[in-house]
Tab-separated table of C-alpha atoms in Angstrom:
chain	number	residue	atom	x	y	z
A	5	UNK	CA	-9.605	-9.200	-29.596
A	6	UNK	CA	-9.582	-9.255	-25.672
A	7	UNK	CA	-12.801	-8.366	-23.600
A	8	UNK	CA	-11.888	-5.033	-22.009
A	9	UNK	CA	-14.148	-4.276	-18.406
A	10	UNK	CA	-15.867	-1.217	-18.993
A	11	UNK	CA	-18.582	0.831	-17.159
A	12	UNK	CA	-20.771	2.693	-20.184
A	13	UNK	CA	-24.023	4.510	-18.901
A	14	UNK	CA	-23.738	3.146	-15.280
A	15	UNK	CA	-23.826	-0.713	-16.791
A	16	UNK	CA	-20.796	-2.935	-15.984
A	17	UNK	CA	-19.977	-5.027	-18.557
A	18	UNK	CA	-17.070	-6.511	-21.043
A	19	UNK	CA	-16.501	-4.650	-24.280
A	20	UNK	CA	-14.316	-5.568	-27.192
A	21	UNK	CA	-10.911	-3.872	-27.350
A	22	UNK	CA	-11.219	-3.153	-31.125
A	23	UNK	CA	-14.143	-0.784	-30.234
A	24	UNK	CA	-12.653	0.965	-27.479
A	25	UNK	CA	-9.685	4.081	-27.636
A	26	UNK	CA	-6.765	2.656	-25.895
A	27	UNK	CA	-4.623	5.588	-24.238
A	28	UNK	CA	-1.925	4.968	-21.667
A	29	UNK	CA	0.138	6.791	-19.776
A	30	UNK	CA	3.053	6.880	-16.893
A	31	UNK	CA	4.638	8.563	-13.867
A	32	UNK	CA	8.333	8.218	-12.954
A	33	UNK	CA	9.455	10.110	-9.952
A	34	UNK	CA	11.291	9.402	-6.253
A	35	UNK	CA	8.603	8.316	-4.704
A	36	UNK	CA	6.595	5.889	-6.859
A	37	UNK	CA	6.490	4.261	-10.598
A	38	UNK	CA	2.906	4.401	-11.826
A	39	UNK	CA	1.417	2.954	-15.181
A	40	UNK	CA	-2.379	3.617	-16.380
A	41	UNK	CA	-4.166	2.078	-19.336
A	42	UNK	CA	-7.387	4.314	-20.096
A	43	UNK	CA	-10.383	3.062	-22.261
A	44	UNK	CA	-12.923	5.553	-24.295
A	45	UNK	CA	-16.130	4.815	-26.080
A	46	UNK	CA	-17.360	7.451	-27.746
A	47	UNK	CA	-15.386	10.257	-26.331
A	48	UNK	CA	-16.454	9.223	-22.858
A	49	UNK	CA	-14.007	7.235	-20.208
A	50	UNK	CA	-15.467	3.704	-19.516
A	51	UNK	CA	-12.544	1.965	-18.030
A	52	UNK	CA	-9.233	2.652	-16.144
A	53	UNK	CA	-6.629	0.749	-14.610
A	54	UNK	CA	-3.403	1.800	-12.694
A	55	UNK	CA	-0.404	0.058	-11.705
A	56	UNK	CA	1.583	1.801	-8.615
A	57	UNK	CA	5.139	0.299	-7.836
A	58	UNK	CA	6.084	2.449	-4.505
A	59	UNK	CA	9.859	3.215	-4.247
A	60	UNK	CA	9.734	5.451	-1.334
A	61	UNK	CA	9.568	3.514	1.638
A	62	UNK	CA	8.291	4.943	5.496
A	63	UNK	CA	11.281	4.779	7.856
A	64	UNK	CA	11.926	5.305	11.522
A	65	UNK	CA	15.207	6.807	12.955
A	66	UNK	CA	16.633	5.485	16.480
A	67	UNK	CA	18.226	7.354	18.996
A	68	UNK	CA	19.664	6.106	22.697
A	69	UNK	CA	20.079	9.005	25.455
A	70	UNK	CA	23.020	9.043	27.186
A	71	UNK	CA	23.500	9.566	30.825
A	72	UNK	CA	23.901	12.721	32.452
A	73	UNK	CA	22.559	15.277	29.478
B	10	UNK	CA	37.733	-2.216	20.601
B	11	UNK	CA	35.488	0.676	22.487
B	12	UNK	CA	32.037	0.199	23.483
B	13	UNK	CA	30.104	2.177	21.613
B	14	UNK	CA	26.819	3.670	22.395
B	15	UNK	CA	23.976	2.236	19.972
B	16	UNK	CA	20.948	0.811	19.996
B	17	UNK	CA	21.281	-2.586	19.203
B	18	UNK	CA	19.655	-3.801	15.717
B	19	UNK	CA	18.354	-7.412	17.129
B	20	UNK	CA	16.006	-4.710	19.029
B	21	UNK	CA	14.709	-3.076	15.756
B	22	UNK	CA	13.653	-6.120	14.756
B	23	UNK	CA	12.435	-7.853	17.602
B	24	UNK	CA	10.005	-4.935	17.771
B	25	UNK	CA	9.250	-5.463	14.385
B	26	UNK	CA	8.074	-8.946	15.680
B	27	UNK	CA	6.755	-7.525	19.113
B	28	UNK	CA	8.994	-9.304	21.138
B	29	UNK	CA	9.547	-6.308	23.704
B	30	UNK	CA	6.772	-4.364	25.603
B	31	UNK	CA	7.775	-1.447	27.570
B	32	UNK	CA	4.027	-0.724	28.090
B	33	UNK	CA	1.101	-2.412	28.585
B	34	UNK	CA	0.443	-4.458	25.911
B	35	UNK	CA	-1.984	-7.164	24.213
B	36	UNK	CA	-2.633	-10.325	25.249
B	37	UNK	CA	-1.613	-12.401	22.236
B	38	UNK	CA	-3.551	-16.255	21.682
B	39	UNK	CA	-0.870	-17.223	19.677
B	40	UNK	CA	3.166	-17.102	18.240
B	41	UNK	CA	1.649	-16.577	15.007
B	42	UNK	CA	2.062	-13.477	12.542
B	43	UNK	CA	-1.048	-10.850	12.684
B	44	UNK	CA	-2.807	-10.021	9.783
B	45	UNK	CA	-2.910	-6.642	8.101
B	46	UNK	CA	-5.196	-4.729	5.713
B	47	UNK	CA	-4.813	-2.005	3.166
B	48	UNK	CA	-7.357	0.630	2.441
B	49	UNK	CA	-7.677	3.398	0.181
B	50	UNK	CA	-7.730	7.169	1.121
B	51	UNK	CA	-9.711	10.084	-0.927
B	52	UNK	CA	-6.958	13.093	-1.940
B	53	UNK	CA	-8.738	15.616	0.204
B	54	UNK	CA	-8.031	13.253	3.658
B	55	UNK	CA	-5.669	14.136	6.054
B	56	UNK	CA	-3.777	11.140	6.658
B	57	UNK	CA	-0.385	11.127	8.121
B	58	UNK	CA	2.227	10.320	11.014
B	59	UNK	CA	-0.938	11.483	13.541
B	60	UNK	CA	-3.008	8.767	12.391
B	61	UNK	CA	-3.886	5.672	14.992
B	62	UNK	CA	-6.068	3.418	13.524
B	63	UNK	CA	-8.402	2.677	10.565
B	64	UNK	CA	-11.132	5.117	9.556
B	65	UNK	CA	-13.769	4.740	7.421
B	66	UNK	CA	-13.637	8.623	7.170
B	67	UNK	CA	-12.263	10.206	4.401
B	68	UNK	CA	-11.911	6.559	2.584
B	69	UNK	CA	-12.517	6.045	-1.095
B	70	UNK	CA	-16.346	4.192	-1.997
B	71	UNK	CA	-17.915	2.874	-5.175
B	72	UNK	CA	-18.712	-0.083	-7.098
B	73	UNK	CA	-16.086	-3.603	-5.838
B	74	UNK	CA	-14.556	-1.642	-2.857
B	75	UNK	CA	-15.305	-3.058	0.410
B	76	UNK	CA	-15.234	-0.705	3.375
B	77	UNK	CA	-11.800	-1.360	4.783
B	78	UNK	CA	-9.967	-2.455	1.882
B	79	UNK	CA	-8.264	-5.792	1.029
B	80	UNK	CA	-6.092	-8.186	2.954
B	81	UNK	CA	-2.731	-8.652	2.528
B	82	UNK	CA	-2.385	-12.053	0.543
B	83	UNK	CA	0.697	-12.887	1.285
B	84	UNK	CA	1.470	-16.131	3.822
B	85	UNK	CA	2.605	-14.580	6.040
B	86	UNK	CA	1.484	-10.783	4.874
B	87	UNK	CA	4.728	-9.345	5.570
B	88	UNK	CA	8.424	-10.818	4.623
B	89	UNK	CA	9.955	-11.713	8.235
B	90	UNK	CA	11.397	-8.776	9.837
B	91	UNK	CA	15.518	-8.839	9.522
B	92	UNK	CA	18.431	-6.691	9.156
B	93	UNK	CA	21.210	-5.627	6.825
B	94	UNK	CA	23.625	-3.242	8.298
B	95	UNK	CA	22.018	-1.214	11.715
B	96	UNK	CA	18.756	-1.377	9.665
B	97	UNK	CA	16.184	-3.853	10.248
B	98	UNK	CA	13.141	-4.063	7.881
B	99	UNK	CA	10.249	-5.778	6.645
B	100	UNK	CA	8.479	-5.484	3.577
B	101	UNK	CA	4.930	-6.641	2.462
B	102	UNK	CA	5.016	-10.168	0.973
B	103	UNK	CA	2.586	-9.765	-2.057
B	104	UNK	CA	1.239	-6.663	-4.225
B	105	UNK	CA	-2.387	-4.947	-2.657
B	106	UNK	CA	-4.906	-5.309	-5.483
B	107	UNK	CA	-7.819	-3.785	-5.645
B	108	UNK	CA	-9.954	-5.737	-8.164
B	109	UNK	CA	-13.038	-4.872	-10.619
B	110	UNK	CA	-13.578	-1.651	-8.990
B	111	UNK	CA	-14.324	2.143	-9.747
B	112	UNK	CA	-13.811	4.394	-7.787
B	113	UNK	CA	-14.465	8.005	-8.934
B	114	UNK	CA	-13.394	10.583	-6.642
B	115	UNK	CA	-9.561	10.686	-6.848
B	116	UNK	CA	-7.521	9.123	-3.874
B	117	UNK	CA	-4.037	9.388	-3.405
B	118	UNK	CA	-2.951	7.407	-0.535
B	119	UNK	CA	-3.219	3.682	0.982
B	120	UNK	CA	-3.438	2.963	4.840
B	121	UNK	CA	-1.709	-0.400	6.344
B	122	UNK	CA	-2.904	-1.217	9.335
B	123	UNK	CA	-3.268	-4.491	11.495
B	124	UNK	CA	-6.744	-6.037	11.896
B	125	UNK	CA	-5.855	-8.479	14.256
B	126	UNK	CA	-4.805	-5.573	16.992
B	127	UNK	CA	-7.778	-3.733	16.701
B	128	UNK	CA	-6.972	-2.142	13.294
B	129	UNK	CA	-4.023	-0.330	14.382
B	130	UNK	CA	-2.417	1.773	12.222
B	131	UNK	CA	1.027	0.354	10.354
B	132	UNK	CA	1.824	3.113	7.720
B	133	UNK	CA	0.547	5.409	5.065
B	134	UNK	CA	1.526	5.277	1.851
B	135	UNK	CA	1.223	8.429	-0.666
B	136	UNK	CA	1.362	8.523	-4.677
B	137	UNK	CA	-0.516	10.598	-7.785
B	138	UNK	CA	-4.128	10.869	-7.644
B	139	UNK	CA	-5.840	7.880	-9.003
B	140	UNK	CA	-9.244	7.169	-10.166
B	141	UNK	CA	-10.296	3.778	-11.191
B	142	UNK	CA	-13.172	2.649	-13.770
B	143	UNK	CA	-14.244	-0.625	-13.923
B	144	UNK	CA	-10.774	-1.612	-13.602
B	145	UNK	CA	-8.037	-2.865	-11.370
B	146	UNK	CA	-5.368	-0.932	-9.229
B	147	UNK	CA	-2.138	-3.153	-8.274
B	148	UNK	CA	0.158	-1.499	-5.389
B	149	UNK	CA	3.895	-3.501	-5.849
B	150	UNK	CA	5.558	-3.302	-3.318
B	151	UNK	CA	9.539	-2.018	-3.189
B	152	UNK	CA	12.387	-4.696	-2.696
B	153	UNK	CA	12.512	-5.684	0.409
B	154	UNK	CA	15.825	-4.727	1.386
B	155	UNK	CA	17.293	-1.942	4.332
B	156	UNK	CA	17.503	0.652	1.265
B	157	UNK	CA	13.749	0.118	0.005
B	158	UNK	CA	12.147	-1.967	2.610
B	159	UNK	CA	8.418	-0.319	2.350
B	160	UNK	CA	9.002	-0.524	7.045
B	161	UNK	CA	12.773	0.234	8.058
B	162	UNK	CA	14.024	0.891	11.605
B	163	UNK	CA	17.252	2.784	11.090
């Protein structure tokens, strides 16, 4: 089984996936596509990743004046 | 034909390449791209349009974060400014990861801003409260495109 990263009682380390709780989960909206993989020991959280895709990007609208108002 | 009052696209993305300066502006060494950084904001910051520059205030700590953030990896960091339609637009060239790090206090938002101009401010970038543990968060970018571009000048 894969070495998961995990952080259990302030010690960083590699723990193997078979003795971890694997729970994942997702967000789908306008403005971003996000995917999290969670890993418990013992009822307590010890590693988390996430995986943002943006969709929503930051945009800027021109304008030109015209003469005379 | 008419004329037709516009302003002309080639200028969205010439100042997406700094070609133009209607103000005083920076003395540049070189013809080169600048380089650009990405840094990671706690939920309860107040981030936004108002914001100038890179702050360590109100930015996420903890174990494998670096005060400023990451680089942008790509070569050049962004994909060279162009234009489809009146919109011109540039995208970064690679995802922003954030390696091997926890970071406990939830953040929600990701500052771009330009390191070689005296860590200007670029754009903010929202999404759902995070928190990492021990663990990695990847930031893909949209496609670059005048729809999605993650910078458009429409």
């Amino acid at each position: 089984m894969p070495m998961i990263s995990t952080l259990i009682n302030g010690v960083l380390g590699e723990t193997d996936e078979s003795l971890l709780e694997k729970r994942t989960g997702e967000l789908d909206n306008d403005n971003e596509y996000t995917t999290w993989v969670e890993y418990w020991y013992e009822g307590v959280l010890v590693h988390r990743s996430a995986h943002v895709t943006l969709k929503r990007n930051v945009s800027a609208e021109s304008a030109v004046g015209g003469f005379g108002g | 034909m008419a004329n037709s009052q516009a302003m002309c696209t080639s200028f969205k993305v010439d100042l997406l390449n700094a070609i133009h300066a209607f103000g005083t502006t920076v003395v540049r060494g070189a013809t080169t791209p600048d380089s650009f950084k990405a840094a990671l904001y706690l939920a309860s910051a107040s981030l936004g349009a108002g914001t100038t520059a890179y702050s360590a205030t109100g930015e996420v700590s903890g174990s494998g974060y670096s005060a400023g953030g990451v680089d942008l990896t790509g070569s050049p960091d962004w994909i060279a400014p162009t234009s489809t339609s009146t919109t011109a637009y540039s995208t970064p060239t690679a995802s922003i990861v954030f390696t091997t790090v926890t970071l406990s206090t939830a953040f929600d938002a990701v500052l771009i801003y330009n390191s070689t101009q005296s860590n200007k401010a670029v754009s903010v970038h929202t999404f759902g409260s995070q928190t990492i543990t021990a663990g990695t968060l990847t930031l893909t970018m949209p496609t670059n495109d005048n729809a999605t571009g993650l910078i458009r000048l429409a």
